[in-house]
Short mmCIF file of C-alpha atoms and ligand atoms in Angstrom, two decimals:
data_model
loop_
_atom_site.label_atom_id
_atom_site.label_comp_id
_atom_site.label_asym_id
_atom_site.label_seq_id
_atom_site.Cartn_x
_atom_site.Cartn_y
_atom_site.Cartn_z
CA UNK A 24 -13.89 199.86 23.80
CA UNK A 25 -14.96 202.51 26.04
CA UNK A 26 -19.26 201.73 25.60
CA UNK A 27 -19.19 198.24 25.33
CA UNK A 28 -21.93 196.53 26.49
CA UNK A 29 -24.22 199.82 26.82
CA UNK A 30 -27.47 201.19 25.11
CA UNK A 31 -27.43 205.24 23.69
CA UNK A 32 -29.73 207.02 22.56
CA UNK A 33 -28.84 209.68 20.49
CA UNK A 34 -31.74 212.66 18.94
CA UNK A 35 -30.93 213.91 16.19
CA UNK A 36 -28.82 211.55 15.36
CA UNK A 37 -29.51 210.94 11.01
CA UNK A 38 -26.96 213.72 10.68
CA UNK A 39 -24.61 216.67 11.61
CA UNK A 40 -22.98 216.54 15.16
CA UNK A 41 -25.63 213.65 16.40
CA UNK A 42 -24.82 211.50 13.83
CA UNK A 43 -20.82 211.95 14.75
CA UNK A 44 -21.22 211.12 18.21
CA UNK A 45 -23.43 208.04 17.09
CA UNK A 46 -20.75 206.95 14.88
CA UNK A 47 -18.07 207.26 17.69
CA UNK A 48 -20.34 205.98 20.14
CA UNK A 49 -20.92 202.80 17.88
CA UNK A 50 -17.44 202.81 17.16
CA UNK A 51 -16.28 202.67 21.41
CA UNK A 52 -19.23 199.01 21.59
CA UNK A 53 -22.20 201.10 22.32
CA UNK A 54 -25.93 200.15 20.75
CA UNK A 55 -27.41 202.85 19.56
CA UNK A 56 -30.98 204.33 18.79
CA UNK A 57 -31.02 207.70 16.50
CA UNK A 58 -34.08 209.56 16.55
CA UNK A 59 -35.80 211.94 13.74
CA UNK A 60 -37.90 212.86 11.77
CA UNK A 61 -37.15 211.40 8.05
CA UNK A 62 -37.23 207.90 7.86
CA UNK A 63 -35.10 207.90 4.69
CA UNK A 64 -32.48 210.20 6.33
CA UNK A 65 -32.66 207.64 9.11
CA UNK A 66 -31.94 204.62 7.00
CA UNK A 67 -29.05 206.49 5.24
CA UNK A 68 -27.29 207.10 8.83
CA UNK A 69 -28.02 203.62 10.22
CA UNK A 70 -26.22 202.69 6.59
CA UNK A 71 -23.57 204.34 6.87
CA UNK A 72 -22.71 203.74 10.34
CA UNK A 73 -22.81 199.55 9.04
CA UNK A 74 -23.49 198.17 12.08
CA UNK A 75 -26.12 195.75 13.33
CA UNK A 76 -25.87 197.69 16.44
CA UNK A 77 -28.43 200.45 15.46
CA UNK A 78 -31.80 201.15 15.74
CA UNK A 79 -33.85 203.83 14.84
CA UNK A 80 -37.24 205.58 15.65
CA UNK A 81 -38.71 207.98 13.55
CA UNK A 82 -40.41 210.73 15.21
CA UNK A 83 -41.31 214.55 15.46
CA UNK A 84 -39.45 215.44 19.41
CA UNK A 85 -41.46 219.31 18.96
CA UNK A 86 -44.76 217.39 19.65
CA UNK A 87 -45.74 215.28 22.67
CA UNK A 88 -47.21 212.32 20.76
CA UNK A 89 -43.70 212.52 19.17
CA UNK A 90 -42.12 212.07 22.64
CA UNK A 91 -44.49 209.32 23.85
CA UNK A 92 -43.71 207.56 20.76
CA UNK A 93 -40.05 207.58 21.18
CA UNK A 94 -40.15 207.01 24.89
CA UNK A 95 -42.40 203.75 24.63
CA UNK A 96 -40.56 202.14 21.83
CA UNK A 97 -36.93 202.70 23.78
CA UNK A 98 -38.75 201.88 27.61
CA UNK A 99 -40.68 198.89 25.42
CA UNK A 100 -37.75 196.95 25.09
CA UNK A 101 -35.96 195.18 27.88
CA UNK A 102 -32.82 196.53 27.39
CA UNK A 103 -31.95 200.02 30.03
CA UNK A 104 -30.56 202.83 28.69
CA UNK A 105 -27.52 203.76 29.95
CA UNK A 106 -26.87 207.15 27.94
CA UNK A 107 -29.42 209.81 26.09
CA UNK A 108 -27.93 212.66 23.93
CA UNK A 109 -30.53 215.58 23.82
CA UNK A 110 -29.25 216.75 20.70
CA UNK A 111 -31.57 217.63 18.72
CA UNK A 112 -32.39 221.41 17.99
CA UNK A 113 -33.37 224.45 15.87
CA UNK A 114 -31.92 227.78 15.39
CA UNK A 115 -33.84 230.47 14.32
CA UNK A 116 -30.99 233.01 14.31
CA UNK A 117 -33.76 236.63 12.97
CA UNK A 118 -33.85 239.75 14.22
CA UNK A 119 -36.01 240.04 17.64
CA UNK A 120 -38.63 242.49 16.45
CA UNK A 121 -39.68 239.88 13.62
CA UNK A 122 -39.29 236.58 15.95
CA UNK A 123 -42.86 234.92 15.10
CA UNK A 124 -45.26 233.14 17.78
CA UNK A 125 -44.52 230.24 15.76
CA UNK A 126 -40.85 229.84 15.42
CA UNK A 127 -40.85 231.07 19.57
CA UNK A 128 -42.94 227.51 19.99
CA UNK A 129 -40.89 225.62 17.48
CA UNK A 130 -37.45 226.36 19.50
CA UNK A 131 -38.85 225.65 22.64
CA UNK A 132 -40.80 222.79 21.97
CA UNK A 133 -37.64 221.11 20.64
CA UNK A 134 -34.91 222.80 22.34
CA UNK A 135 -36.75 222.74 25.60
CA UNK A 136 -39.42 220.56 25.82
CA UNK A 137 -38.65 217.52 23.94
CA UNK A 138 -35.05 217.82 26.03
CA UNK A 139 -37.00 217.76 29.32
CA UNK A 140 -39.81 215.21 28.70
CA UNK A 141 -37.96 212.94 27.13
CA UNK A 142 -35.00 212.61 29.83
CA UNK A 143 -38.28 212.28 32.35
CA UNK A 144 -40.21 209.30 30.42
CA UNK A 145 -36.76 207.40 30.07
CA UNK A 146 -36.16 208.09 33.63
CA UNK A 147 -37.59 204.42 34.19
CA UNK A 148 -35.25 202.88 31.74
CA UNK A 149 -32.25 204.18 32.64
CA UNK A 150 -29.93 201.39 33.60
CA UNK A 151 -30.16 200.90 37.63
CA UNK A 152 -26.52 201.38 37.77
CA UNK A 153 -27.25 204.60 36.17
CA UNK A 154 -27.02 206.27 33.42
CA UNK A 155 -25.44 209.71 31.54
CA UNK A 156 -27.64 212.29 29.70
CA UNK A 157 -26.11 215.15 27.51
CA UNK A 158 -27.61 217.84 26.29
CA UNK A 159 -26.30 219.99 23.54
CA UNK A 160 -25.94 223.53 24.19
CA UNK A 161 -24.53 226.45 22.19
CA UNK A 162 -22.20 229.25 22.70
CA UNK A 163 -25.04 231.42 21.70
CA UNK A 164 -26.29 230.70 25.32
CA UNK A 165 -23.75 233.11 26.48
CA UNK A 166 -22.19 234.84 23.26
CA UNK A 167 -23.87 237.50 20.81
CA UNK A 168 -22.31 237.67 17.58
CA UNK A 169 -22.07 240.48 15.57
CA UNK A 170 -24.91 240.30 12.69
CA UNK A 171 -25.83 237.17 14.16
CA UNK A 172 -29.26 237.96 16.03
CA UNK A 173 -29.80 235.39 18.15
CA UNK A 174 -32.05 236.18 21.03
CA UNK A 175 -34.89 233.25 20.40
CA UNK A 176 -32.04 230.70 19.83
CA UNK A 177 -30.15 232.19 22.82
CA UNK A 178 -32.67 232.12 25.10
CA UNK A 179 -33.60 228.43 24.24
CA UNK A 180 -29.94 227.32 25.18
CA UNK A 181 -29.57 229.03 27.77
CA UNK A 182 -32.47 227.58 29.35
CA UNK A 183 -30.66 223.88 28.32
CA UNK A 184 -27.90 224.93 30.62
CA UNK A 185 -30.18 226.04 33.30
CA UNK A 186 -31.74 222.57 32.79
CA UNK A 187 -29.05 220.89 32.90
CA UNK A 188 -27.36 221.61 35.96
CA UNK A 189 -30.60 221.48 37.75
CA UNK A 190 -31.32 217.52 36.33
CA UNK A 191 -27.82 217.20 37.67
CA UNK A 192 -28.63 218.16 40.99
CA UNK A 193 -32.01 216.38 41.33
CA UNK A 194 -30.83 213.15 39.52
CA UNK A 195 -27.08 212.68 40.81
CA UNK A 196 -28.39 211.42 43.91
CA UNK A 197 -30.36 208.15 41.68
CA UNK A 198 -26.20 207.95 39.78
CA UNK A 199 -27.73 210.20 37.02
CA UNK A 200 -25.34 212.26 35.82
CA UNK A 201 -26.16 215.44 33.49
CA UNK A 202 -23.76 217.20 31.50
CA UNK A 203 -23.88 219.63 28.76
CA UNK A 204 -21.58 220.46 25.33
CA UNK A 205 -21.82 223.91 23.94
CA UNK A 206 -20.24 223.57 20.51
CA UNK A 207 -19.17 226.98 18.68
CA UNK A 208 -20.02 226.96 15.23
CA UNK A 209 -19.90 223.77 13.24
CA UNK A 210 -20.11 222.58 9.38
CA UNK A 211 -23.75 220.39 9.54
CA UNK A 212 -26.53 220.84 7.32
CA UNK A 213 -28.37 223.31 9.92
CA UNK A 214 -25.26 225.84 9.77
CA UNK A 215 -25.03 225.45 5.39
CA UNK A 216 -28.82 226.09 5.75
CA UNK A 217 -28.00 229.36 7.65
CA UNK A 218 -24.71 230.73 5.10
CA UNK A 219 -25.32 229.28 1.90
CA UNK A 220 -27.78 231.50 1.06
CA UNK A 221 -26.02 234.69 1.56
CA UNK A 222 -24.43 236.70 -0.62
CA UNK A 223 -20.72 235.82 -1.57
CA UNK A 224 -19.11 239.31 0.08
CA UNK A 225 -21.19 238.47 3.00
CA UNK A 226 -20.08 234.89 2.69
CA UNK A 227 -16.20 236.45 2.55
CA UNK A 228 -16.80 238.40 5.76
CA UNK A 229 -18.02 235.92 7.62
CA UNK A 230 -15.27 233.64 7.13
CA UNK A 231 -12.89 236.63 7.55
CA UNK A 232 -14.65 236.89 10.79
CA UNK A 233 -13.69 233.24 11.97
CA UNK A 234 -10.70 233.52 11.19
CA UNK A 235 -9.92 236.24 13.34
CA UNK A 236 -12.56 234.98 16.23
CA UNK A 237 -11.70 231.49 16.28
CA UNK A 238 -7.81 230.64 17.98
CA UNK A 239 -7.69 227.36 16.16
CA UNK A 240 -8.55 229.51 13.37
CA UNK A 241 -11.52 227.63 11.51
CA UNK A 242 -14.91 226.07 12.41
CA UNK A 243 -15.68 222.99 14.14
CA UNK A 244 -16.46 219.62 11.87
CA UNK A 245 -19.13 217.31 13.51
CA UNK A 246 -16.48 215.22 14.13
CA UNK A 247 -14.69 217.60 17.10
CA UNK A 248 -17.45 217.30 19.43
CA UNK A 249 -17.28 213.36 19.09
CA UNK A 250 -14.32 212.94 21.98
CA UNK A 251 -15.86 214.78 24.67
CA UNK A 252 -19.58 212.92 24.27
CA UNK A 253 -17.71 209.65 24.53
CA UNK A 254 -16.04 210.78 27.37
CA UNK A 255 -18.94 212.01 29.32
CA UNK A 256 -20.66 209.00 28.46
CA UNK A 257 -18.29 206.79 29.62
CA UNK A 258 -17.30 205.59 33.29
CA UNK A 259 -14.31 207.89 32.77
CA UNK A 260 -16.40 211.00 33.66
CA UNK A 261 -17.90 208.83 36.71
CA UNK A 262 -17.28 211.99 39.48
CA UNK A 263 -18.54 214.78 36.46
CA UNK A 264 -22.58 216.15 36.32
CA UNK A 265 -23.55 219.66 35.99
CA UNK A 266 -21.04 220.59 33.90
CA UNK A 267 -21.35 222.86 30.65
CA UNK A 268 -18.64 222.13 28.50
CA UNK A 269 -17.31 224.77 25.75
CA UNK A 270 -15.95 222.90 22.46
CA UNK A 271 -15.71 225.66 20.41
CA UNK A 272 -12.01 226.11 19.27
CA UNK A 273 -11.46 228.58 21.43
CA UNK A 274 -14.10 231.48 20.34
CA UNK A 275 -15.47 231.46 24.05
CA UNK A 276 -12.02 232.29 25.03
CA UNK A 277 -11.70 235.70 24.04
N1 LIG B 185 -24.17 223.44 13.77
C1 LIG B 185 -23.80 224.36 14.64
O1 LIG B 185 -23.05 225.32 14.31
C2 LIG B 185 -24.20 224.25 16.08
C3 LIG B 185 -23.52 225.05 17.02
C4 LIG B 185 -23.88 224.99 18.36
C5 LIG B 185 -24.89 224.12 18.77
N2 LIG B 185 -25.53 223.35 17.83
C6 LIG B 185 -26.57 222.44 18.32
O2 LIG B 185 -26.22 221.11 18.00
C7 LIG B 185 -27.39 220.32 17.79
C8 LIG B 185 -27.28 219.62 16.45
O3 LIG B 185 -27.09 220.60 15.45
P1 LIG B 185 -26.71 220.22 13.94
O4 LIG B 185 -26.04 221.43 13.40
O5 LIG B 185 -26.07 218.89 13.88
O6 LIG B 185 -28.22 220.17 13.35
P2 LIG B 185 -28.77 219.61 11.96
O7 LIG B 185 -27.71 219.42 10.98
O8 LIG B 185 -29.93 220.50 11.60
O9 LIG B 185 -29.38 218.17 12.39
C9 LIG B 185 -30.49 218.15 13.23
C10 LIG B 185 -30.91 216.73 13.53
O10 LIG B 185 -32.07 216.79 14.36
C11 LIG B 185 -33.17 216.13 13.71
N3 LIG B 185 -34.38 216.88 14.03
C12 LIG B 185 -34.65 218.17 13.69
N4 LIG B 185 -35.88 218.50 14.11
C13 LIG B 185 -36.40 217.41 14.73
C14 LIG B 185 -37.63 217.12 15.35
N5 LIG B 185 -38.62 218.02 15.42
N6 LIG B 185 -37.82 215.88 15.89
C15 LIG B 185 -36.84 214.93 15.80
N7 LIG B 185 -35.65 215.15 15.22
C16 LIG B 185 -35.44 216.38 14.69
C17 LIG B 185 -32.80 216.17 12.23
O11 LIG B 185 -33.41 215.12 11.49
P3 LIG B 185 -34.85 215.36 10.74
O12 LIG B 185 -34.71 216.67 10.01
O13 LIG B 185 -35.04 214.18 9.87
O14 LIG B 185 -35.85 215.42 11.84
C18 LIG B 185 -31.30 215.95 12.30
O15 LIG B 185 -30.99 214.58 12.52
C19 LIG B 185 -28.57 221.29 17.91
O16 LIG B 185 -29.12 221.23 19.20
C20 LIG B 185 -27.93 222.66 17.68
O17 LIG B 185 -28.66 223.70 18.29
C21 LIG B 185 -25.21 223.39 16.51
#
């Protein structure tokens, strides 16, 4: 059991690649807290992951009150936190020139801002033997795709990255360490949400297109980007912070 004994908090976490890394997490000893919005969707994970080891808090991360609410009830109890997964996110993947005021302030407030506020108000909570935050990324940060406008979501992870290497050099010194995962595309609800409404040629192209872009040759299942949370959240990746980790079956490769 490589969490035993520690406390995660996971965003994100009723479904899709947060709810994986919960399950492994739970699965390696950790407790763990999954935050979002549903209730229902909430009580379904916490289900499913059957164990008496999770919590859950609903809340909306894209507004502050949302944030204070999460942060009190987790800094409320008298347990420390000893990992947070800013997970997560929306992707408004539309052409530039139709990119709304709104859906600008959507993706950052919970791309950016929920990411940032949140890992400051549990700042007091983390464990004093510290603690590991990771923050979910994207390839988009650095990759266009072709018929895949991306330039809101893009700039919104790439402003994660920049965010987290900078936590990682203002918190390592308190035994904070801040990592990042930058998954290529993966089968969750927010990617069906994205495809399943296209037509079926362009639903043929597209996976023609993995197929040729991916090495490993398909998309990711939530499931792939399990390992490497564990492992960053672990005492395994004691000497790693600042790091931006590609899990992405090799598309960032090429
Ligand atoms: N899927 C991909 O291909 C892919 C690729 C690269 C990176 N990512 C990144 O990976 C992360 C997870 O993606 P996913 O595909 O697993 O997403 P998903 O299937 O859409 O799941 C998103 C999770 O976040 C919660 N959530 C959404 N808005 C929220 C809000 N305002 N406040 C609190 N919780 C909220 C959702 O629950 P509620 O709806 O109940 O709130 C759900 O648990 C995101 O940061 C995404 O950008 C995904």
């Amino acid at each position: 059991m490589r969490l035993q004994g520690k406390r995660a908090v996971v965003t994100g976490g009723s479904q899709g690649i947060g709810l994986a890394i919960a399950a492994a997490f739970v699965g390696e000893g950790a407790e763990v807290c999954l935050i979002g919005r549903d209730a229902q969707k909430l009580h379904d994970a916490r289900k499913q992951l059957g164990s008496d080891a999770v919590e859950t808090v609903s809340a909306d991360l894209a507004t502050p009150a949302g944030s204070d609410k999460v942060s009190d009830e987790i800094a409320g109890s008298d347990r420390p936190v000893d990992i947070l997964v800013n997970n997560a996110g929306v992707a408004f993947l539309v052409p530039f020139d139709t990119v709304t005021q709104e859906q600008f302030d959507q993706s950052f407030s919970l791309n950016v801002s929920a990411m940032f506020f949140l890992t400051q108000r549990l700042l007091p909570a983390f464990a004093p033997s510290g603690a590991s935050v990771i923050n979910i990324s994207s390839y988009f940060a650095g990759k266009m795709i072709p018929k895949r406008p991306s330039s809101l979501y893009s700039l919104s992870k790439g402003a994660v990255n920049s965010l987290t290497k900078s936590l990682a050099f203002e918190l390592g010194p308190r035994g904070i360490r801040v990592n990042a995962i930058a998954p290529g595309t993966v089968d969750t609800p927010m990617r069906r949400k994205s495809v399943d409404n296209r037509p079926e040629a362009a639903k043929a192209e597209l996976q023609a297109y993995v197929e040729r872009s991916y090495p490993l040759g398909r998309i990711g299942r939530p499931d792939d980007l399990a390992g490497i949370a564990v492992y960053l959240a672990s005492d395994e990746a004691a000497w790693t912070t600042g790091g931006i980790f590609a899990v992405d079956g090799g598309y960032t490769a090429g």
